[in-house]
mmCIF file with all atom_site columns, C-alpha atoms in Angstrom:
data_model
loop_
_atom_site.group_PDB
_atom_site.id
_atom_site.type_symbol
_atom_site.label_atom_id
_atom_site.label_alt_id
_atom_site.label_comp_id
_atom_site.label_asym_id
_atom_site.label_entity_id
_atom_site.label_seq_id
_atom_site.pdbx_PDB_ins_code
_atom_site.Cartn_x
_atom_site.Cartn_y
_atom_site.Cartn_z
_atom_site.occupancy
_atom_site.B_iso_or_equiv
_atom_site.pdbx_formal_charge
_atom_site.auth_seq_id
_atom_site.auth_comp_id
_atom_site.auth_asym_id
_atom_site.auth_atom_id
_atom_site.pdbx_PDB_model_num
ATOM 1   C CA . MET A 1 1   ? -82.551  -25.114 -212.202 1.00 0.00 ? 1   MET A CA 1
ATOM 2   C CA . ASP A 1 2   ? -80.453  -28.241 -210.670 1.00 0.00 ? 2   ASP A CA 1
ATOM 3   C CA . THR A 1 3   ? -81.772  -27.357 -207.104 1.00 0.00 ? 3   THR A CA 1
ATOM 4   C CA . ILE A 1 4   ? -85.542  -27.644 -208.739 1.00 0.00 ? 4   ILE A CA 1
ATOM 5   C CA . HIS A 1 5   ? -84.527  -30.804 -210.024 1.00 0.00 ? 5   HIS A CA 1
ATOM 6   C CA . LYS A 1 6   ? -83.143  -32.094 -206.465 1.00 0.00 ? 6   LYS A CA 1
ATOM 7   C CA . ASN A 1 7   ? -85.764  -30.921 -204.559 1.00 0.00 ? 7   ASN A CA 1
ATOM 8   C CA . ARG A 1 8   ? -88.350  -32.644 -206.954 1.00 0.00 ? 8   ARG A CA 1
ATOM 9   C CA . PHE A 1 9   ? -86.147  -35.728 -206.638 1.00 0.00 ? 9   PHE A CA 1
ATOM 10  C CA . LEU A 1 10  ? -86.050  -35.557 -202.846 1.00 0.00 ? 10  LEU A CA 1
ATOM 11  C CA . ASP A 1 11  ? -89.612  -34.964 -202.882 1.00 0.00 ? 11  ASP A CA 1
ATOM 12  C CA . PHE A 1 12  ? -90.335  -38.185 -204.734 1.00 0.00 ? 12  PHE A CA 1
ATOM 13  C CA . LEU A 1 13  ? -88.030  -39.827 -202.979 1.00 0.00 ? 13  LEU A CA 1
ATOM 14  C CA . TYR A 1 14  ? -90.209  -38.797 -199.608 1.00 0.00 ? 14  TYR A CA 1
ATOM 15  C CA . ARG A 1 15  ? -93.466  -39.697 -201.263 1.00 0.00 ? 15  ARG A CA 1
ATOM 16  C CA . HIS A 1 16  ? -92.380  -43.125 -201.833 1.00 0.00 ? 16  HIS A CA 1
ATOM 17  C CA . ARG A 1 17  ? -90.397  -43.705 -198.957 1.00 0.00 ? 17  ARG A CA 1
ATOM 18  C CA . TYR A 1 18  ? -92.200  -46.832 -197.888 1.00 0.00 ? 18  TYR A CA 1
ATOM 19  C CA . GLU A 1 19  ? -92.139  -48.336 -201.052 1.00 0.00 ? 19  GLU A CA 1
ATOM 20  C CA . ILE A 1 20  ? -88.111  -47.977 -201.360 1.00 0.00 ? 20  ILE A CA 1
ATOM 21  C CA . LEU A 1 21  ? -87.839  -49.267 -197.825 1.00 0.00 ? 21  LEU A CA 1
ATOM 22  C CA . LEU A 1 22  ? -89.954  -52.474 -199.175 1.00 0.00 ? 22  LEU A CA 1
ATOM 23  C CA . VAL A 1 23  ? -87.696  -53.124 -202.086 1.00 0.00 ? 23  VAL A CA 1
ATOM 24  C CA . SER A 1 24  ? -84.614  -52.573 -199.692 1.00 0.00 ? 24  SER A CA 1
ATOM 25  C CA . PHE A 1 25  ? -86.183  -55.236 -197.546 1.00 0.00 ? 25  PHE A CA 1
ATOM 26  C CA . PHE A 1 26  ? -86.687  -57.616 -200.532 1.00 0.00 ? 26  PHE A CA 1
ATOM 27  C CA . ILE A 1 27  ? -82.745  -56.944 -201.331 1.00 0.00 ? 27  ILE A CA 1
ATOM 28  C CA . LEU A 1 28  ? -81.950  -57.890 -197.840 1.00 0.00 ? 28  LEU A CA 1
ATOM 29  C CA . LEU A 1 29  ? -83.753  -61.149 -197.737 1.00 0.00 ? 29  LEU A CA 1
ATOM 30  C CA . PHE A 1 30  ? -82.744  -62.382 -200.970 1.00 0.00 ? 30  PHE A CA 1
ATOM 31  C CA . GLY A 1 31  ? -79.650  -60.151 -202.198 1.00 0.00 ? 31  GLY A CA 1
ATOM 32  C CA . ASP A 1 32  ? -77.397  -63.053 -201.303 1.00 0.00 ? 32  ASP A CA 1
ATOM 33  C CA . LEU A 1 33  ? -79.090  -65.188 -204.079 1.00 0.00 ? 33  LEU A CA 1
ATOM 34  C CA . VAL A 1 34  ? -78.058  -62.662 -206.841 1.00 0.00 ? 34  VAL A CA 1
ATOM 35  C CA . ILE A 1 35  ? -74.478  -61.701 -205.310 1.00 0.00 ? 35  ILE A CA 1
ATOM 36  C CA . VAL A 1 36  ? -72.119  -64.856 -205.366 1.00 0.00 ? 36  VAL A CA 1
ATOM 37  C CA . ALA A 1 37  ? -69.126  -63.824 -202.974 1.00 0.00 ? 37  ALA A CA 1
ATOM 38  C CA . ASP A 1 38  ? -67.113  -65.773 -200.703 1.00 0.00 ? 38  ASP A CA 1
ATOM 39  C CA . ILE A 1 39  ? -67.562  -63.282 -197.859 1.00 0.00 ? 39  ILE A CA 1
ATOM 40  C CA . ASP A 1 40  ? -70.726  -62.694 -195.505 1.00 0.00 ? 40  ASP A CA 1
ATOM 41  C CA . LEU A 1 41  ? -73.009  -60.445 -197.680 1.00 0.00 ? 41  LEU A CA 1
ATOM 42  C CA . PHE A 1 42  ? -75.368  -59.789 -194.556 1.00 0.00 ? 42  PHE A CA 1
ATOM 43  C CA . PRO A 1 43  ? -73.871  -56.811 -192.944 1.00 0.00 ? 43  PRO A CA 1
ATOM 44  C CA . TYR A 1 44  ? -73.778  -54.981 -196.218 1.00 0.00 ? 44  TYR A CA 1
ATOM 45  C CA . LEU A 1 45  ? -77.349  -55.762 -197.214 1.00 0.00 ? 45  LEU A CA 1
ATOM 46  C CA . VAL A 1 46  ? -77.974  -54.477 -194.119 1.00 0.00 ? 46  VAL A CA 1
ATOM 47  C CA . ILE A 1 47  ? -76.032  -51.332 -194.449 1.00 0.00 ? 47  ILE A CA 1
ATOM 48  C CA . GLN A 1 48  ? -78.047  -50.576 -197.694 1.00 0.00 ? 48  GLN A CA 1
ATOM 49  C CA . ASN A 1 49  ? -81.311  -50.952 -195.827 1.00 0.00 ? 49  ASN A CA 1
ATOM 50  C CA . VAL A 1 50  ? -79.858  -48.346 -193.310 1.00 0.00 ? 50  VAL A CA 1
ATOM 51  C CA . VAL A 1 51  ? -79.149  -46.075 -196.036 1.00 0.00 ? 51  VAL A CA 1
ATOM 52  C CA . ALA A 1 52  ? -83.140  -46.646 -197.261 1.00 0.00 ? 52  ALA A CA 1
ATOM 53  C CA . SER A 1 53  ? -84.310  -45.995 -194.115 1.00 0.00 ? 53  SER A CA 1
ATOM 54  C CA . LEU A 1 54  ? -82.842  -42.494 -193.700 1.00 0.00 ? 54  LEU A CA 1
ATOM 55  C CA . MET A 1 55  ? -85.709  -40.973 -195.866 1.00 0.00 ? 55  MET A CA 1
ATOM 56  C CA . VAL A 1 56  ? -88.062  -42.551 -193.210 1.00 0.00 ? 56  VAL A CA 1
ATOM 57  C CA . PHE A 1 57  ? -86.553  -40.176 -190.703 1.00 0.00 ? 57  PHE A CA 1
ATOM 58  C CA . HIS A 1 58  ? -86.068  -37.408 -193.279 1.00 0.00 ? 58  HIS A CA 1
ATOM 59  C CA . ASN A 1 59  ? -86.849  -34.613 -190.530 1.00 0.00 ? 59  ASN A CA 1
ATOM 60  C CA . ARG A 1 60  ? -85.363  -36.271 -187.355 1.00 0.00 ? 60  ARG A CA 1
ATOM 61  C CA . ILE A 1 61  ? -81.671  -35.591 -187.448 1.00 0.00 ? 61  ILE A CA 1
ATOM 62  C CA . ARG A 1 62  ? -81.087  -37.427 -183.935 1.00 0.00 ? 62  ARG A CA 1
ATOM 63  C CA . LYS A 1 63  ? -82.372  -40.888 -185.713 1.00 0.00 ? 63  LYS A CA 1
ATOM 64  C CA . LYS A 1 64  ? -80.509  -40.100 -188.791 1.00 0.00 ? 64  LYS A CA 1
ATOM 65  C CA . ILE A 1 65  ? -77.084  -39.833 -186.464 1.00 0.00 ? 65  ILE A CA 1
ATOM 66  C CA . PHE A 1 66  ? -77.857  -42.954 -184.691 1.00 0.00 ? 66  PHE A CA 1
ATOM 67  C CA . PHE A 1 67  ? -78.357  -44.882 -188.159 1.00 0.00 ? 67  PHE A CA 1
ATOM 68  C CA . PHE A 1 68  ? -75.539  -43.341 -189.716 1.00 0.00 ? 68  PHE A CA 1
ATOM 69  C CA . THR A 1 69  ? -73.556  -44.498 -186.696 1.00 0.00 ? 69  THR A CA 1
ATOM 70  C CA . VAL A 1 70  ? -75.009  -48.024 -186.973 1.00 0.00 ? 70  VAL A CA 1
ATOM 71  C CA . ILE A 1 71  ? -73.713  -48.083 -190.398 1.00 0.00 ? 71  ILE A CA 1
ATOM 72  C CA . VAL A 1 72  ? -70.019  -46.919 -189.456 1.00 0.00 ? 72  VAL A CA 1
ATOM 73  C CA . LEU A 1 73  ? -70.058  -49.465 -186.393 1.00 0.00 ? 73  LEU A CA 1
ATOM 74  C CA . LEU A 1 74  ? -71.300  -52.299 -188.711 1.00 0.00 ? 74  LEU A CA 1
ATOM 75  C CA . VAL A 1 75  ? -68.708  -51.684 -191.378 1.00 0.00 ? 75  VAL A CA 1
ATOM 76  C CA . LEU A 1 76  ? -66.111  -51.540 -188.512 1.00 0.00 ? 76  LEU A CA 1
ATOM 77  C CA . LEU A 1 77  ? -67.233  -54.668 -187.080 1.00 0.00 ? 77  LEU A CA 1
ATOM 78  C CA . GLU A 1 78  ? -66.871  -56.417 -190.383 1.00 0.00 ? 78  GLU A CA 1
ATOM 79  C CA . VAL A 1 79  ? -63.742  -55.350 -191.467 1.00 0.00 ? 79  VAL A CA 1
ATOM 80  C CA . ALA A 1 80  ? -62.214  -56.133 -188.199 1.00 0.00 ? 80  ALA A CA 1
ATOM 81  C CA . ASN A 1 81  ? -63.396  -59.599 -188.179 1.00 0.00 ? 81  ASN A CA 1
ATOM 82  C CA . SER A 1 82  ? -62.199  -59.966 -191.604 1.00 0.00 ? 82  SER A CA 1
ATOM 83  C CA . PHE A 1 83  ? -58.559  -59.592 -190.336 1.00 0.00 ? 83  PHE A CA 1
ATOM 84  C CA . PHE A 1 84  ? -58.871  -61.195 -187.061 1.00 0.00 ? 84  PHE A CA 1
ATOM 85  C CA . GLU A 1 85  ? -61.240  -62.721 -184.457 1.00 0.00 ? 85  GLU A CA 1
ATOM 86  C CA . VAL A 1 86  ? -63.010  -60.274 -182.276 1.00 0.00 ? 86  VAL A CA 1
ATOM 87  C CA . PRO A 1 87  ? -64.616  -61.901 -179.400 1.00 0.00 ? 87  PRO A CA 1
ATOM 88  C CA . ASN A 1 88  ? -68.590  -61.754 -179.182 1.00 0.00 ? 88  ASN A CA 1
ATOM 89  C CA . THR A 1 89  ? -68.474  -59.729 -182.533 1.00 0.00 ? 89  THR A CA 1
ATOM 90  C CA . ARG A 1 90  ? -71.625  -61.699 -183.649 1.00 0.00 ? 90  ARG A CA 1
ATOM 91  C CA . LEU A 1 91  ? -73.334  -60.956 -180.414 1.00 0.00 ? 91  LEU A CA 1
ATOM 92  C CA . VAL A 1 92  ? -72.699  -57.304 -181.224 1.00 0.00 ? 92  VAL A CA 1
ATOM 93  C CA . PHE A 1 93  ? -73.963  -57.454 -184.525 1.00 0.00 ? 93  PHE A CA 1
ATOM 94  C CA . TYR A 1 94  ? -77.208  -59.261 -183.470 1.00 0.00 ? 94  TYR A CA 1
ATOM 95  C CA . SER A 1 95  ? -78.065  -56.793 -180.812 1.00 0.00 ? 95  SER A CA 1
ATOM 96  C CA . THR A 1 96  ? -77.181  -53.869 -183.097 1.00 0.00 ? 96  THR A CA 1
ATOM 97  C CA . TYR A 1 97  ? -79.620  -55.778 -185.718 1.00 0.00 ? 97  TYR A CA 1
ATOM 98  C CA . ILE A 1 98  ? -82.225  -55.994 -183.205 1.00 0.00 ? 98  ILE A CA 1
ATOM 99  C CA . ILE A 1 99  ? -81.949  -52.390 -181.766 1.00 0.00 ? 99  ILE A CA 1
ATOM 100 C CA . TYR A 1 100 ? -82.108  -50.814 -185.290 1.00 0.00 ? 100 TYR A CA 1
ATOM 101 C CA . PHE A 1 101 ? -85.000  -52.844 -186.516 1.00 0.00 ? 101 PHE A CA 1
ATOM 102 C CA . ALA A 1 102 ? -87.057  -52.317 -183.487 1.00 0.00 ? 102 ALA A CA 1
ATOM 103 C CA . LEU A 1 103 ? -86.334  -48.470 -183.782 1.00 0.00 ? 103 LEU A CA 1
ATOM 104 C CA . LEU A 1 104 ? -87.341  -48.541 -187.201 1.00 0.00 ? 104 LEU A CA 1
ATOM 105 C CA . SER A 1 105 ? -90.500  -50.367 -186.852 1.00 0.00 ? 105 SER A CA 1
ATOM 106 C CA . VAL A 1 106 ? -91.761  -47.805 -184.551 1.00 0.00 ? 106 VAL A CA 1
ATOM 107 C CA . GLN A 1 107 ? -92.059  -45.471 -187.330 1.00 0.00 ? 107 GLN A CA 1
ATOM 108 C CA . VAL A 1 108 ? -93.266  -48.064 -189.981 1.00 0.00 ? 108 VAL A CA 1
ATOM 109 C CA . TYR A 1 109 ? -95.985  -48.972 -187.396 1.00 0.00 ? 109 TYR A CA 1
ATOM 110 C CA . ARG A 1 110 ? -97.296  -45.328 -186.744 1.00 0.00 ? 110 ARG A CA 1
ATOM 111 C CA . GLN A 1 111 ? -97.356  -45.127 -190.671 1.00 0.00 ? 111 GLN A CA 1
ATOM 112 C CA . VAL A 1 112 ? -100.115 -48.147 -190.718 1.00 0.00 ? 112 VAL A CA 1
ATOM 113 C CA . LEU A 1 113 ? -102.059 -46.948 -187.682 1.00 0.00 ? 113 LEU A CA 1
ATOM 114 C CA . PHE A 1 114 ? -102.073 -43.172 -188.317 1.00 0.00 ? 114 PHE A CA 1
ATOM 115 C CA . SER A 1 115 ? -102.462 -43.137 -192.155 1.00 0.00 ? 115 SER A CA 1
ATOM 116 C CA . LYS A 1 116 ? -105.353 -41.113 -193.035 1.00 0.00 ? 116 LYS A CA 1
ATOM 117 C CA . GLU A 1 117 ? -106.373 -43.453 -196.306 1.00 0.00 ? 117 GLU A CA 1
ATOM 118 C CA . VAL A 1 118 ? -105.116 -46.845 -197.597 1.00 0.00 ? 118 VAL A CA 1
ATOM 119 C CA . ASN A 1 119 ? -102.532 -46.054 -200.282 1.00 0.00 ? 119 ASN A CA 1
ATOM 120 C CA . PRO A 1 120 ? -99.544  -47.966 -201.646 1.00 0.00 ? 120 PRO A CA 1
ATOM 121 C CA . GLY A 1 121 ? -97.488  -46.430 -199.219 1.00 0.00 ? 121 GLY A CA 1
ATOM 122 C CA . MET A 1 122 ? -99.473  -47.519 -196.277 1.00 0.00 ? 122 MET A CA 1
ATOM 123 C CA . ILE A 1 123 ? -99.669  -51.068 -197.966 1.00 0.00 ? 123 ILE A CA 1
ATOM 124 C CA . ALA A 1 124 ? -95.735  -51.110 -198.498 1.00 0.00 ? 124 ALA A CA 1
ATOM 125 C CA . ALA A 1 125 ? -95.227  -49.916 -194.457 1.00 0.00 ? 125 ALA A CA 1
ATOM 126 C CA . ALA A 1 126 ? -97.358  -52.887 -193.667 1.00 0.00 ? 126 ALA A CA 1
ATOM 127 C CA . LEU A 1 127 ? -95.458  -55.540 -195.226 1.00 0.00 ? 127 LEU A CA 1
ATOM 128 C CA . CYS A 1 128 ? -92.260  -53.487 -193.923 1.00 0.00 ? 128 CYS A CA 1
ATOM 129 C CA . GLY A 1 129 ? -93.544  -53.837 -190.455 1.00 0.00 ? 129 GLY A CA 1
ATOM 130 C CA . PHE A 1 130 ? -94.340  -57.855 -190.954 1.00 0.00 ? 130 PHE A CA 1
ATOM 131 C CA . ILE A 1 131 ? -90.665  -58.465 -192.479 1.00 0.00 ? 131 ILE A CA 1
ATOM 132 C CA . ILE A 1 132 ? -89.067  -56.448 -189.555 1.00 0.00 ? 132 ILE A CA 1
ATOM 133 C CA . LEU A 1 133 ? -91.027  -58.738 -187.003 1.00 0.00 ? 133 LEU A CA 1
ATOM 134 C CA . GLY A 1 134 ? -89.472  -61.709 -188.897 1.00 0.00 ? 134 GLY A CA 1
ATOM 135 C CA . LEU A 1 135 ? -86.131  -60.174 -188.691 1.00 0.00 ? 135 LEU A CA 1
ATOM 136 C CA . ILE A 1 136 ? -86.054  -59.424 -185.281 1.00 0.00 ? 136 ILE A CA 1
ATOM 137 C CA . GLY A 1 137 ? -87.330  -62.721 -184.393 1.00 0.00 ? 137 GLY A CA 1
ATOM 138 C CA . GLY A 1 138 ? -84.470  -64.203 -186.348 1.00 0.00 ? 138 GLY A CA 1
ATOM 139 C CA . PHE A 1 139 ? -81.770  -62.432 -184.494 1.00 0.00 ? 139 PHE A CA 1
ATOM 140 C CA . ILE A 1 140 ? -83.132  -63.040 -181.207 1.00 0.00 ? 140 ILE A CA 1
ATOM 141 C CA . PHE A 1 141 ? -83.219  -66.789 -182.168 1.00 0.00 ? 141 PHE A CA 1
ATOM 142 C CA . SER A 1 142 ? -79.464  -66.221 -183.086 1.00 0.00 ? 142 SER A CA 1
ATOM 143 C CA . ILE A 1 143 ? -78.572  -64.855 -179.582 1.00 0.00 ? 143 ILE A CA 1
ATOM 144 C CA . VAL A 1 144 ? -80.315  -67.847 -178.053 1.00 0.00 ? 144 VAL A CA 1
ATOM 145 C CA . GLU A 1 145 ? -78.215  -70.216 -180.209 1.00 0.00 ? 145 GLU A CA 1
ATOM 146 C CA . TYR A 1 146 ? -75.149  -67.991 -179.550 1.00 0.00 ? 146 TYR A CA 1
ATOM 147 C CA . ALA A 1 147 ? -76.030  -68.343 -175.644 1.00 0.00 ? 147 ALA A CA 1
ATOM 148 C CA . GLN A 1 148 ? -76.806  -71.947 -175.511 1.00 0.00 ? 148 GLN A CA 1
ATOM 149 C CA . ALA A 1 149 ? -75.854  -73.963 -178.687 1.00 0.00 ? 149 ALA A CA 1
ATOM 150 C CA . GLY A 1 150 ? -77.836  -76.422 -179.605 1.00 0.00 ? 150 GLY A CA 1
ATOM 151 C CA . SER A 1 151 ? -80.862  -74.713 -178.860 1.00 0.00 ? 151 SER A CA 1
ATOM 152 C CA . PHE A 1 152 ? -82.322  -75.543 -182.178 1.00 0.00 ? 152 PHE A CA 1
ATOM 153 C CA . ASN A 1 153 ? -82.242  -78.864 -184.252 1.00 0.00 ? 153 ASN A CA 1
ATOM 154 C CA . ASN A 1 154 ? -81.112  -78.957 -187.939 1.00 0.00 ? 154 ASN A CA 1
ATOM 155 C CA . ILE A 1 155 ? -79.422  -75.650 -188.210 1.00 0.00 ? 155 ILE A CA 1
ATOM 156 C CA . ALA A 1 156 ? -75.833  -75.016 -189.929 1.00 0.00 ? 156 ALA A CA 1
ATOM 157 C CA . GLU A 1 157 ? -72.898  -74.324 -187.813 1.00 0.00 ? 157 GLU A CA 1
ATOM 158 C CA . GLY A 1 158 ? -71.374  -70.821 -187.481 1.00 0.00 ? 158 GLY A CA 1
ATOM 159 C CA . ILE A 1 159 ? -72.416  -68.026 -189.471 1.00 0.00 ? 159 ILE A CA 1
ATOM 160 C CA . GLY A 1 160 ? -74.677  -70.017 -191.553 1.00 0.00 ? 160 GLY A CA 1
ATOM 161 C CA . ALA A 1 161 ? -77.056  -70.473 -188.560 1.00 0.00 ? 161 ALA A CA 1
ATOM 162 C CA . VAL A 1 162 ? -78.118  -67.020 -189.013 1.00 0.00 ? 162 VAL A CA 1
ATOM 163 C CA . SER A 1 163 ? -79.791  -67.464 -192.210 1.00 0.00 ? 163 SER A CA 1
ATOM 164 C CA . ASP A 1 164 ? -81.378  -70.850 -191.001 1.00 0.00 ? 164 ASP A CA 1
ATOM 165 C CA . LEU A 1 165 ? -82.890  -69.081 -188.140 1.00 0.00 ? 165 LEU A CA 1
ATOM 166 C CA . LEU A 1 166 ? -84.115  -66.215 -189.945 1.00 0.00 ? 166 LEU A CA 1
ATOM 167 C CA . TYR A 1 167 ? -85.888  -68.584 -192.148 1.00 0.00 ? 167 TYR A CA 1
ATOM 168 C CA . PHE A 1 168 ? -87.182  -70.266 -188.997 1.00 0.00 ? 168 PHE A CA 1
ATOM 169 C CA . SER A 1 169 ? -88.351  -66.892 -187.719 1.00 0.00 ? 169 SER A CA 1
ATOM 170 C CA . PHE A 1 170 ? -90.639  -66.380 -190.885 1.00 0.00 ? 170 PHE A CA 1
ATOM 171 C CA . ILE A 1 171 ? -91.814  -69.863 -191.298 1.00 0.00 ? 171 ILE A CA 1
ATOM 172 C CA . THR A 1 172 ? -93.021  -69.435 -187.679 1.00 0.00 ? 172 THR A CA 1
ATOM 173 C CA . ILE A 1 173 ? -94.551  -66.031 -187.950 1.00 0.00 ? 173 ILE A CA 1
ATOM 174 C CA . LEU A 1 174 ? -96.342  -67.058 -191.145 1.00 0.00 ? 174 LEU A CA 1
ATOM 175 C CA . SER A 1 175 ? -97.597  -70.137 -189.229 1.00 0.00 ? 175 SER A CA 1
ATOM 176 C CA . ILE A 1 176 ? -96.228  -72.541 -191.918 1.00 0.00 ? 176 ILE A CA 1
ATOM 177 C CA . GLY A 1 177 ? -94.335  -74.718 -189.867 1.00 0.00 ? 177 GLY A CA 1
ATOM 178 C CA . TYR A 1 178 ? -92.627  -77.014 -192.047 1.00 0.00 ? 178 TYR A CA 1
ATOM 179 C CA . GLY A 1 179 ? -90.891  -79.142 -189.029 1.00 0.00 ? 179 GLY A CA 1
ATOM 180 C CA . ASP A 1 180 ? -87.397  -79.039 -190.364 1.00 0.00 ? 180 ASP A CA 1
ATOM 181 C CA . ILE A 1 181 ? -85.868  -76.763 -187.953 1.00 0.00 ? 181 ILE A CA 1
ATOM 182 C CA . THR A 1 182 ? -87.183  -77.057 -184.420 1.00 0.00 ? 182 THR A CA 1
ATOM 183 C CA . PRO A 1 183 ? -86.661  -75.460 -181.159 1.00 0.00 ? 183 PRO A CA 1
ATOM 184 C CA . ALA A 1 184 ? -85.070  -78.102 -179.025 1.00 0.00 ? 184 ALA A CA 1
ATOM 185 C CA . SER A 1 185 ? -84.212  -75.824 -175.289 1.00 0.00 ? 185 SER A CA 1
ATOM 186 C CA . ASP A 1 186 ? -86.968  -74.314 -173.245 1.00 0.00 ? 186 ASP A CA 1
ATOM 187 C CA . ILE A 1 187 ? -86.069  -70.920 -173.865 1.00 0.00 ? 187 ILE A CA 1
ATOM 188 C CA . ALA A 1 188 ? -86.039  -71.623 -177.623 1.00 0.00 ? 188 ALA A CA 1
ATOM 189 C CA . GLN A 1 189 ? -89.505  -73.198 -177.345 1.00 0.00 ? 189 GLN A CA 1
ATOM 190 C CA . LYS A 1 190 ? -90.562  -70.058 -175.547 1.00 0.00 ? 190 LYS A CA 1
ATOM 191 C CA . ALA A 1 191 ? -89.279  -67.844 -177.605 1.00 0.00 ? 191 ALA A CA 1
ATOM 192 C CA . ALA A 1 192 ? -90.844  -69.623 -180.755 1.00 0.00 ? 192 ALA A CA 1
ATOM 193 C CA . LEU A 1 193 ? -93.992  -69.513 -179.364 1.00 0.00 ? 193 LEU A CA 1
ATOM 194 C CA . LEU A 1 194 ? -94.042  -65.770 -178.656 1.00 0.00 ? 194 LEU A CA 1
ATOM 195 C CA . PHE A 1 195 ? -93.239  -64.788 -182.443 1.00 0.00 ? 195 PHE A CA 1
ATOM 196 C CA . GLY A 1 196 ? -95.821  -67.453 -183.344 1.00 0.00 ? 196 GLY A CA 1
ATOM 197 C CA . LEU A 1 197 ? -98.310  -65.292 -181.024 1.00 0.00 ? 197 LEU A CA 1
ATOM 198 C CA . VAL A 1 198 ? -96.924  -62.008 -182.380 1.00 0.00 ? 198 VAL A CA 1
ATOM 199 C CA . GLY A 1 199 ? -97.175  -62.866 -185.812 1.00 0.00 ? 199 GLY A CA 1
ATOM 200 C CA . TYR A 1 200 ? -100.747 -63.970 -185.487 1.00 0.00 ? 200 TYR A CA 1
ATOM 201 C CA . PHE A 1 201 ? -101.569 -60.863 -183.709 1.00 0.00 ? 201 PHE A CA 1
ATOM 202 C CA . TYR A 1 202 ? -99.879  -58.647 -186.380 1.00 0.00 ? 202 TYR A CA 1
ATOM 203 C CA . GLY A 1 203 ? -101.556 -60.174 -188.999 1.00 0.00 ? 203 GLY A CA 1
ATOM 204 C CA . VAL A 1 204 ? -105.422 -59.865 -187.428 1.00 0.00 ? 204 VAL A CA 1
ATOM 205 C CA . VAL A 1 205 ? -104.937 -56.267 -186.531 1.00 0.00 ? 205 VAL A CA 1
ATOM 206 C CA . VAL A 1 206 ? -103.151 -54.928 -189.672 1.00 0.00 ? 206 VAL A CA 1
ATOM 207 C CA . ILE A 1 207 ? -106.002 -56.559 -191.910 1.00 0.00 ? 207 ILE A CA 1
ATOM 208 C CA . GLY A 1 208 ? -108.460 -54.981 -189.328 1.00 0.00 ? 208 GLY A CA 1
ATOM 209 C CA . VAL A 1 209 ? -106.962 -51.778 -189.930 1.00 0.00 ? 209 VAL A CA 1
ATOM 210 C CA . ILE A 1 210 ? -106.478 -51.714 -193.518 1.00 0.00 ? 210 ILE A CA 1
ATOM 211 C CA . ILE A 1 211 ? -110.277 -53.038 -194.177 1.00 0.00 ? 211 ILE A CA 1
ATOM 212 C CA . GLY A 1 212 ? -111.536 -50.149 -191.517 1.00 0.00 ? 212 GLY A CA 1
ATOM 213 C CA . LYS A 1 213 ? -109.406 -47.441 -193.244 1.00 0.00 ? 213 LYS A CA 1
ATOM 214 C CA . TYR A 1 214 ? -110.301 -48.352 -196.861 1.00 0.00 ? 214 TYR A CA 1
ATOM 215 C CA . LEU A 1 215 ? -114.382 -48.727 -195.504 1.00 0.00 ? 215 LEU A CA 1
ATOM 216 C CA . ALA A 1 216 ? -114.172 -45.328 -194.188 1.00 0.00 ? 216 ALA A CA 1
ATOM 217 C CA . GLN A 1 217 ? -112.532 -44.268 -197.319 1.00 0.00 ? 217 GLN A CA 1
ATOM 218 C CA . LYS A 1 218 ? -115.236 -45.468 -199.408 1.00 0.00 ? 218 LYS A CA 1
ATOM 219 C CA . SER A 1 219 ? -118.021 -44.066 -197.162 1.00 0.00 ? 219 SER A CA 1
ATOM 220 C CA . GLU A 1 220 ? -116.416 -40.301 -197.734 1.00 0.00 ? 220 GLU A CA 1
#
């Protein structure tokens, strides 16, 4: 009986895997507003996102192993950095995040493109894809700032710069552009331009795909 309940529970998680992943992304983005701590929570918020993503790759053992390795690496780096300064730790963090989100995005975008019907899972996957794009942009901007300090105006110093640049990334791909944070160096300007174009393109393509699938679904 326990096995039956376990299988039903796992089946439920799999059927709603993209909705669960979307909730996990919202926790990643806004979790530090609820949890007050004196440490950098972001690595731990990413870890819960990695755990949620394991369901997306339920039948892909190699990718599960990779994401488990990501969890271990992030935890070890965070623990090591808590006790003593490890050179270039932040660069390793940023690069690891980019690789993780890039690999996850492939599966998410496939769900959007190859889903046979418009359903909550597809809409959740589309939103996840947009959030992933913003996160990748934020970490690329962070690498630019890490490599060339002063590439962005009006951002916090140290680890606080990551939050500011994630905010700037989403503002850029949403085409809002408040102007409170601006790119200063040439590479920062080019990176902002690139992600502005990609964000606009993503919105147009995804909306077109969803409308096309919905109309085809209705005609059947």
